[in-house]
mmCIF file of C-alpha atoms and ligand atoms in Angstrom:
data_model
loop_
_atom_site.group_PDB
_atom_site.id
_atom_site.type_symbol
_atom_site.label_atom_id
_atom_site.label_comp_id
_atom_site.label_asym_id
_atom_site.label_seq_id
_atom_site.Cartn_x
_atom_site.Cartn_y
_atom_site.Cartn_z
ATOM 1 C CA MET A 1 -8.664 -11.088 -33.299
ATOM 2 C CA ASN A 2 -5.175 -12.464 -32.535
ATOM 3 C CA LYS A 3 -4.906 -14.931 -29.680
ATOM 4 C CA PRO A 4 -3.897 -13.268 -26.395
ATOM 5 C CA VAL A 5 -0.260 -13.552 -25.370
ATOM 6 C CA ARG A 6 -0.028 -16.152 -22.590
ATOM 7 C CA VAL A 7 1.901 -14.980 -19.531
ATOM 8 C CA LEU A 8 3.551 -16.790 -16.633
ATOM 9 C CA LEU A 9 3.820 -14.176 -13.853
ATOM 10 C CA VAL A 10 6.631 -14.622 -11.290
ATOM 11 C CA GLY A 11 6.220 -12.644 -8.043
ATOM 12 C CA SER A 12 2.443 -12.728 -8.350
ATOM 13 C CA GLY A 13 1.810 -12.105 -4.635
ATOM 14 C CA GLY A 14 3.748 -8.825 -4.481
ATOM 15 C CA ARG A 15 2.715 -5.206 -5.069
ATOM 16 C CA MET A 16 3.742 -5.281 -8.728
ATOM 17 C CA GLY A 17 2.417 -8.817 -9.226
ATOM 18 C CA ARG A 18 -1.028 -7.692 -8.068
ATOM 19 C CA ALA A 19 -0.850 -4.588 -10.288
ATOM 20 C CA ILE A 20 -0.016 -6.806 -13.303
ATOM 21 C CA VAL A 21 -2.983 -9.094 -12.608
ATOM 22 C CA GLU A 22 -5.275 -6.051 -12.383
ATOM 23 C CA ALA A 23 -3.912 -4.557 -15.617
ATOM 24 C CA ALA A 24 -4.189 -7.907 -17.439
ATOM 25 C CA ASN A 25 -7.866 -8.184 -16.408
ATOM 26 C CA GLY A 26 -8.526 -5.096 -18.526
ATOM 27 C CA ASP A 27 -6.320 -6.108 -21.473
ATOM 28 C CA ALA A 28 -7.799 -8.577 -23.970
ATOM 29 C CA ALA A 29 -4.404 -8.965 -25.691
ATOM 30 C CA VAL A 30 -2.812 -10.749 -22.711
ATOM 31 C CA GLU A 31 -3.839 -13.607 -20.477
ATOM 32 C CA ILE A 32 -2.126 -14.617 -17.224
ATOM 33 C CA VAL A 33 -2.181 -18.393 -17.601
ATOM 34 C CA ALA A 34 0.059 -19.207 -14.621
ATOM 35 C CA ALA A 35 1.444 -17.460 -11.564
ATOM 36 C CA CYS A 36 4.344 -18.325 -9.232
ATOM 37 C CA ASP A 37 5.574 -16.841 -5.998
ATOM 38 C CA ILE A 38 8.396 -17.776 -3.653
ATOM 39 C CA GLY A 39 8.763 -21.556 -3.331
ATOM 40 C CA ASP A 40 6.606 -22.392 -6.372
ATOM 41 C CA PRO A 41 8.310 -24.325 -9.190
ATOM 42 C CA ILE A 42 8.515 -22.468 -12.517
ATOM 43 C CA GLU A 43 8.187 -25.770 -14.317
ATOM 44 C CA PRO A 44 5.761 -27.059 -15.473
ATOM 45 C CA ALA A 45 3.923 -23.682 -15.213
ATOM 46 C CA ILE A 46 6.061 -22.274 -18.028
ATOM 47 C CA LEU A 47 4.910 -24.888 -20.554
ATOM 48 C CA GLY A 48 1.561 -23.252 -21.383
ATOM 49 C CA SER A 49 2.991 -19.709 -21.640
ATOM 50 C CA ASP A 50 4.534 -17.595 -24.409
ATOM 51 C CA VAL A 51 6.375 -15.186 -22.117
ATOM 52 C CA VAL A 52 7.484 -14.941 -18.487
ATOM 53 C CA ILE A 53 7.084 -11.627 -16.615
ATOM 54 C CA ASP A 54 9.317 -11.354 -13.536
ATOM 55 C CA PHE A 55 8.535 -8.890 -10.725
ATOM 56 C CA SER A 56 9.931 -10.894 -7.803
ATOM 57 C CA HIS A 57 13.413 -10.648 -6.306
ATOM 58 C CA SER A 58 16.862 -10.599 -7.888
ATOM 59 C CA THR A 59 17.644 -14.060 -6.444
ATOM 60 C CA ALA A 60 14.905 -15.651 -8.611
ATOM 61 C CA ILE A 61 16.697 -14.871 -11.881
ATOM 62 C CA GLY A 62 18.829 -18.070 -12.061
ATOM 63 C CA ASP A 63 15.811 -20.418 -12.087
ATOM 64 C CA ILE A 64 13.879 -18.124 -14.442
ATOM 65 C CA CYS A 65 16.735 -17.887 -16.962
ATOM 66 C CA ALA A 66 17.260 -21.669 -16.869
ATOM 67 C CA ALA A 67 13.556 -22.312 -17.552
ATOM 68 C CA VAL A 68 13.100 -19.764 -20.366
ATOM 69 C CA SER A 69 16.336 -20.898 -22.066
ATOM 70 C CA ARG A 70 15.351 -24.586 -21.852
ATOM 71 C CA HIS A 71 11.823 -24.024 -23.183
ATOM 72 C CA LYS A 72 12.599 -21.100 -25.525
ATOM 73 C CA ARG A 73 10.126 -18.647 -23.998
ATOM 74 C CA ALA A 74 10.474 -14.850 -24.112
ATOM 75 C CA LEU A 75 11.214 -12.991 -20.860
ATOM 76 C CA VAL A 76 10.347 -9.565 -19.415
ATOM 77 C CA VAL A 77 12.463 -8.680 -16.367
ATOM 78 C CA GLY A 78 11.034 -5.924 -14.168
ATOM 79 C CA THR A 79 12.904 -6.937 -11.017
ATOM 80 C CA THR A 80 15.776 -4.656 -10.000
ATOM 81 C CA GLY A 81 18.815 -4.963 -7.719
ATOM 82 C CA HIS A 82 20.685 -7.668 -9.684
ATOM 83 C CA SER A 83 24.343 -8.328 -8.810
ATOM 84 C CA PRO A 84 26.924 -8.220 -11.648
ATOM 85 C CA GLU A 85 26.790 -12.064 -11.758
ATOM 86 C CA GLN A 86 22.976 -12.042 -12.004
ATOM 87 C CA ARG A 87 23.166 -9.392 -14.723
ATOM 88 C CA ALA A 88 25.657 -11.615 -16.637
ATOM 89 C CA GLU A 89 23.168 -14.476 -16.306
ATOM 90 C CA ILE A 90 20.457 -12.313 -17.940
ATOM 91 C CA GLU A 91 22.852 -11.450 -20.773
ATOM 92 C CA ARG A 92 23.674 -15.154 -21.328
ATOM 93 C CA CYS A 93 19.963 -15.958 -21.381
ATOM 94 C CA ALA A 94 19.415 -13.233 -24.012
ATOM 95 C CA SER A 95 21.683 -15.118 -26.425
ATOM 96 C CA ALA A 96 19.061 -17.912 -26.447
ATOM 97 C CA VAL A 97 15.741 -16.020 -26.167
ATOM 98 C CA ALA A 98 14.337 -12.475 -26.464
ATOM 99 C CA VAL A 99 14.566 -10.605 -23.141
ATOM 100 C CA VAL A 100 13.277 -7.139 -22.222
ATOM 101 C CA LEU A 101 15.141 -5.767 -19.190
ATOM 102 C CA ALA A 102 13.831 -2.442 -17.906
ATOM 103 C CA SER A 103 14.443 -0.750 -14.581
ATOM 104 C CA ASN A 104 11.259 1.231 -15.229
ATOM 105 C CA PHE A 105 8.330 0.515 -17.560
ATOM 106 C CA SER A 106 6.592 3.895 -17.310
ATOM 107 C CA ILE A 107 6.402 6.101 -20.399
ATOM 108 C CA GLY A 108 7.161 9.168 -18.259
ATOM 109 C CA VAL A 109 10.394 7.705 -16.898
ATOM 110 C CA ASN A 110 11.495 6.690 -20.383
ATOM 111 C CA ALA A 111 10.914 10.351 -21.352
ATOM 112 C CA LEU A 112 13.024 11.295 -18.304
ATOM 113 C CA PHE A 113 15.822 9.007 -19.588
ATOM 114 C CA TRP A 114 15.721 10.824 -22.966
ATOM 115 C CA LEU A 115 15.570 14.300 -21.375
ATOM 116 C CA THR A 116 18.461 13.455 -19.026
ATOM 117 C CA ARG A 117 20.611 12.406 -22.008
ATOM 118 C CA LYS A 118 19.743 15.643 -23.855
ATOM 119 C CA ALA A 119 20.282 17.911 -20.806
ATOM 120 C CA GLY A 120 23.630 16.226 -20.085
ATOM 121 C CA GLU A 121 24.761 16.847 -23.676
ATOM 122 C CA MET A 122 23.641 20.504 -23.582
ATOM 123 C CA LEU A 123 24.988 21.459 -20.160
ATOM 124 C CA GLY A 124 28.341 19.641 -20.232
ATOM 125 C CA PRO A 125 30.992 19.250 -17.529
ATOM 126 C CA ASP A 126 30.441 22.628 -15.770
ATOM 127 C CA PHE A 127 27.304 21.198 -14.179
ATOM 128 C CA ASP A 128 27.491 18.974 -11.087
ATOM 129 C CA LEU A 129 25.217 15.937 -11.244
ATOM 130 C CA GLU A 130 23.154 14.507 -8.396
ATOM 131 C CA ILE A 131 20.294 11.996 -8.425
ATOM 132 C CA VAL A 132 17.699 11.755 -5.656
ATOM 133 C CA GLU A 133 15.138 8.958 -5.472
ATOM 134 C CA MET A 134 12.365 8.206 -2.986
ATOM 135 C CA HIS A 135 10.398 4.972 -2.565
ATOM 136 C CA HIS A 136 8.058 3.345 -0.040
ATOM 137 C CA ARG A 137 9.439 1.928 3.193
ATOM 138 C CA LEU A 138 9.216 -1.720 2.018
ATOM 139 C CA LYS A 139 11.541 -1.409 -0.992
ATOM 140 C CA LYS A 140 14.427 -3.860 -0.612
ATOM 141 C CA ASP A 141 17.183 -2.597 -2.965
ATOM 142 C CA ALA A 142 18.954 0.767 -3.021
ATOM 143 C CA PRO A 143 19.562 2.833 -5.011
ATOM 144 C CA SER A 144 16.587 2.127 -7.262
ATOM 145 C CA GLY A 145 17.235 0.478 -10.623
ATOM 146 C CA THR A 146 15.882 3.632 -12.271
ATOM 147 C CA ALA A 147 18.421 5.831 -10.422
ATOM 148 C CA LEU A 148 21.173 3.488 -11.622
ATOM 149 C CA THR A 149 19.908 3.725 -15.218
ATOM 150 C CA LEU A 150 19.912 7.554 -14.948
ATOM 151 C CA SER A 151 23.480 7.447 -13.606
ATOM 152 C CA GLN A 152 24.576 5.089 -16.412
ATOM 153 C CA ILE A 153 23.084 7.431 -19.046
ATOM 154 C CA LEU A 154 25.220 10.298 -17.688
ATOM 155 C CA GLN A 155 28.287 8.080 -17.248
ATOM 156 C CA LYS A 156 28.205 7.383 -21.003
ATOM 157 C CA GLN A 157 28.763 11.127 -21.580
ATOM 158 C CA ARG A 158 31.650 11.805 -19.212
ATOM 159 C CA LYS A 159 33.811 10.021 -16.646
ATOM 160 C CA LEU A 160 31.851 10.037 -13.381
ATOM 161 C CA THR A 161 32.344 8.258 -10.056
ATOM 162 C CA PRO A 162 29.109 7.373 -8.222
ATOM 163 C CA THR A 163 28.977 8.568 -4.587
ATOM 164 C CA HIS A 164 26.193 6.940 -2.574
ATOM 165 C CA GLY A 165 25.197 9.469 0.118
ATOM 166 C CA ARG A 166 27.666 11.581 2.101
ATOM 167 C CA GLU A 167 28.633 11.596 5.764
ATOM 168 C CA GLY A 168 31.412 13.168 7.822
ATOM 169 C CA GLN A 169 34.492 15.104 6.645
ATOM 170 C CA VAL A 170 34.131 14.155 2.997
ATOM 171 C CA GLY A 171 35.823 17.320 1.717
ATOM 172 C CA GLU A 172 34.786 19.393 -1.248
ATOM 173 C CA ARG A 173 32.741 17.840 -3.963
ATOM 174 C CA LYS A 174 34.875 16.476 -6.807
ATOM 175 C CA ALA A 175 33.990 17.465 -10.359
ATOM 176 C CA ASP A 176 33.730 13.851 -11.488
ATOM 177 C CA GLU A 177 31.304 12.769 -8.733
ATOM 178 C CA ILE A 178 27.715 11.798 -9.395
ATOM 179 C CA GLY A 179 25.877 11.749 -6.080
ATOM 180 C CA ILE A 180 23.071 9.188 -5.710
ATOM 181 C CA HIS A 181 20.730 9.499 -2.730
ATOM 182 C CA SER A 182 17.989 7.082 -1.663
ATOM 183 C CA ILE A 183 15.123 8.195 0.563
ATOM 184 C CA ARG A 184 12.708 5.590 1.973
ATOM 185 C CA GLY A 185 9.364 6.112 3.665
ATOM 186 C CA GLY A 186 5.605 5.799 3.605
ATOM 187 C CA ASP A 187 3.923 4.447 0.486
ATOM 188 C CA VAL A 188 5.735 6.491 -2.186
ATOM 189 C CA VAL A 189 5.441 4.578 -5.493
ATOM 190 C CA GLY A 190 8.609 6.122 -6.980
ATOM 191 C CA ASP A 191 10.085 9.625 -7.346
ATOM 192 C CA HIS A 192 13.275 10.456 -9.259
ATOM 193 C CA THR A 193 15.009 13.823 -9.636
ATOM 194 C CA VAL A 194 18.137 14.506 -11.676
ATOM 195 C CA ILE A 195 19.866 17.726 -10.598
ATOM 196 C CA PHE A 196 22.209 19.629 -12.914
ATOM 197 C CA ALA A 197 23.830 22.270 -10.637
ATOM 198 C CA GLY A 198 25.899 24.813 -12.539
ATOM 199 C CA PRO A 199 27.390 28.243 -11.935
ATOM 200 C CA GLY A 200 24.507 30.619 -11.180
ATOM 201 C CA GLU A 201 21.722 28.215 -12.139
ATOM 202 C CA ARG A 202 20.273 24.761 -11.503
ATOM 203 C CA LEU A 203 18.113 22.504 -13.649
ATOM 204 C CA GLU A 204 16.049 19.754 -11.990
ATOM 205 C CA LEU A 205 14.183 17.068 -13.909
ATOM 206 C CA THR A 206 11.631 15.232 -11.773
ATOM 207 C CA HIS A 207 9.327 12.301 -12.404
ATOM 208 C CA ARG A 208 6.798 11.114 -9.836
ATOM 209 C CA ALA A 209 4.874 7.863 -10.231
ATOM 210 C CA THR A 210 1.557 7.941 -8.409
ATOM 211 C CA SER A 211 0.294 4.479 -9.350
ATOM 212 C CA ARG A 212 1.903 1.080 -10.072
ATOM 213 C CA GLN A 213 -0.563 0.725 -12.953
ATOM 214 C CA THR A 214 1.806 2.779 -15.115
ATOM 215 C CA PHE A 215 4.558 0.131 -14.626
ATOM 216 C CA ALA A 216 2.085 -2.726 -15.074
ATOM 217 C CA ALA A 217 0.690 -1.377 -18.354
ATOM 218 C CA GLY A 218 4.242 -0.867 -19.670
ATOM 219 C CA ALA A 219 5.291 -4.383 -18.675
ATOM 220 C CA LEU A 220 2.280 -5.883 -20.483
ATOM 221 C CA ARG A 221 3.127 -3.790 -23.538
ATOM 222 C CA ALA A 222 6.695 -5.191 -23.362
ATOM 223 C CA ALA A 223 5.318 -8.744 -23.049
ATOM 224 C CA ARG A 224 3.142 -8.329 -26.162
ATOM 225 C CA TRP A 225 6.088 -6.857 -28.075
ATOM 226 C CA VAL A 226 8.781 -9.369 -27.089
ATOM 227 C CA VAL A 227 6.948 -12.541 -28.169
ATOM 228 C CA GLY A 228 8.295 -13.436 -31.617
ATOM 229 C CA GLN A 229 11.359 -11.146 -31.415
ATOM 230 C CA ALA A 230 14.783 -12.593 -32.226
ATOM 231 C CA PRO A 231 16.980 -13.554 -29.249
ATOM 232 C CA GLY A 232 18.635 -10.490 -27.736
ATOM 233 C CA LEU A 233 18.610 -8.092 -24.816
ATOM 234 C CA TYR A 234 16.085 -5.306 -25.350
ATOM 235 C CA SER A 235 15.174 -2.188 -23.364
ATOM 236 C CA MET A 236 11.876 -0.365 -22.868
ATOM 237 C CA GLU A 237 13.187 2.176 -25.379
ATOM 238 C CA ASP A 238 13.260 -0.664 -27.956
ATOM 239 C CA VAL A 239 9.665 -1.546 -27.054
ATOM 240 C CA LEU A 240 8.621 2.093 -27.474
ATOM 241 C CA GLY A 241 10.500 2.361 -30.799
ATOM 242 C CA LEU A 242 12.905 5.015 -29.484
ATOM 243 C CA THR A 243 16.113 3.210 -30.516
ATOM 244 C CA ASP A 244 17.589 2.209 -33.884
ATOM 245 C CA ARG A 245 18.728 -1.396 -33.984
ATOM 246 C CA LYS A 246 20.672 -2.630 -36.991
HETATM 247 N N1 NAD B 1 10.764 -2.153 -13.668
HETATM 248 C C1 NAD B 1 9.800 -1.443 -13.075
HETATM 249 O O1 NAD B 1 9.105 -0.616 -13.709
HETATM 250 C C2 NAD B 1 9.531 -1.693 -11.601
HETATM 251 C C3 NAD B 1 8.488 -1.009 -10.946
HETATM 252 C C4 NAD B 1 8.236 -1.315 -9.612
HETATM 253 C C5 NAD B 1 8.998 -2.280 -8.952
HETATM 254 N N2 NAD B 1 10.010 -2.908 -9.640
HETATM 255 C C6 NAD B 1 10.813 -3.981 -9.021
HETATM 256 O O2 NAD B 1 10.030 -5.163 -9.024
HETATM 257 C C7 NAD B 1 10.419 -6.001 -7.918
HETATM 258 C C8 NAD B 1 9.193 -6.351 -7.088
HETATM 259 O O3 NAD B 1 8.662 -5.159 -6.504
HETATM 260 P P1 NAD B 1 7.400 -5.211 -5.524
HETATM 261 O O4 NAD B 1 7.228 -3.842 -4.991
HETATM 262 O O5 NAD B 1 6.265 -5.891 -6.215
HETATM 263 O O6 NAD B 1 7.991 -6.158 -4.381
HETATM 264 P P2 NAD B 1 7.191 -7.080 -3.339
HETATM 265 O O7 NAD B 1 8.167 -7.385 -2.250
HETATM 266 O O8 NAD B 1 5.867 -6.466 -2.997
HETATM 267 O O9 NAD B 1 6.863 -8.409 -4.172
HETATM 268 C C9 NAD B 1 7.810 -9.358 -4.553
HETATM 269 C C10 NAD B 1 7.092 -10.703 -4.653
HETATM 270 O O10 NAD B 1 8.045 -11.654 -5.173
HETATM 271 C C11 NAD B 1 7.999 -12.818 -4.356
HETATM 272 N N3 NAD B 1 9.300 -13.484 -4.435
HETATM 273 C C12 NAD B 1 10.440 -13.219 -3.727
HETATM 274 N N4 NAD B 1 11.414 -14.072 -4.076
HETATM 275 C C13 NAD B 1 10.889 -14.886 -5.023
HETATM 276 C C14 NAD B 1 11.398 -15.994 -5.764
HETATM 277 N N5 NAD B 1 12.655 -16.438 -5.585
HETATM 278 N N6 NAD B 1 10.592 -16.587 -6.677
HETATM 279 C C15 NAD B 1 9.308 -16.169 -6.864
HETATM 280 N N7 NAD B 1 8.759 -15.138 -6.174
HETATM 281 C C16 NAD B 1 9.554 -14.514 -5.258
HETATM 282 C C17 NAD B 1 7.645 -12.320 -2.968
HETATM 283 O O11 NAD B 1 7.107 -13.374 -2.175
HETATM 284 C C18 NAD B 1 6.626 -11.228 -3.291
HETATM 285 O O12 NAD B 1 5.310 -11.759 -3.407
HETATM 286 C C19 NAD B 1 11.479 -5.193 -7.153
HETATM 287 O O13 NAD B 1 12.756 -5.613 -7.588
HETATM 288 C C20 NAD B 1 11.211 -3.755 -7.580
HETATM 289 O O14 NAD B 1 12.344 -2.925 -7.476
HETATM 290 C C21 NAD B 1 10.283 -2.623 -10.926
#
């Protein structure tokens, strides 16, 4: 049997960190060899690992990128809510090492991404687009990274201006709006609905995650896949073999 892929887990004390540890306990192909949370140095923990998995906070990305670039380790970024500058940092890092960046590691949500692309192509500009997401009360960023990915998929098809919620005398809806709405409460793991509202009919595509294990299993799959890949920025669709890369 091949040696297990050695993982340094960043954000190990959080909800996703704990789900990753649990998933890794049942996966002989990966081993968590080191774990960091807020305040812990990434070095020297990174030295004994093949890949870093990050489920912490967007502000951790600078130190993580510096360490993986210096030591040439692969990186899986599950954290969401990065600023444009932090996103640019991830892209710079991906010129030195292989990086998987995914707003959502679940197979079902990656199917939702594909279905959203197809429905957008089929229905065209007569359909108004709205995205609704709901997460637990402790989530720190809004809208969710997954809602932003869904919006970006549709923005590749036609010119759309994101509108985050509505309040007051906002006037009639403009044809080029894409409404994005974030609901927070309870212990909801993650719900996403894409609404295509057309004349006389409405299509809604909904995904509901009921357990963080689906994200954890996907992130471990990404970690196994990314070790040994050439430097570059990869998506979960690359991991799942859904994209053609020249
Ligand atoms: N990509 C996906 O599939 C997916 C799924 C679920 C959550 N997420 C994202 O993962 C991130 C974590 O989610 P969560 O629900 O586990 O959050 P959480 O708040 O429960 O856990 C975050 C952990 O990171 C630690 N942390 C914060 N700043 C840190 C730093 N600078 N260095 C090291 N550790 C630090 C915290 O102490 C905490 O233990 C969020 O950005 C969330 O949106 C992504």
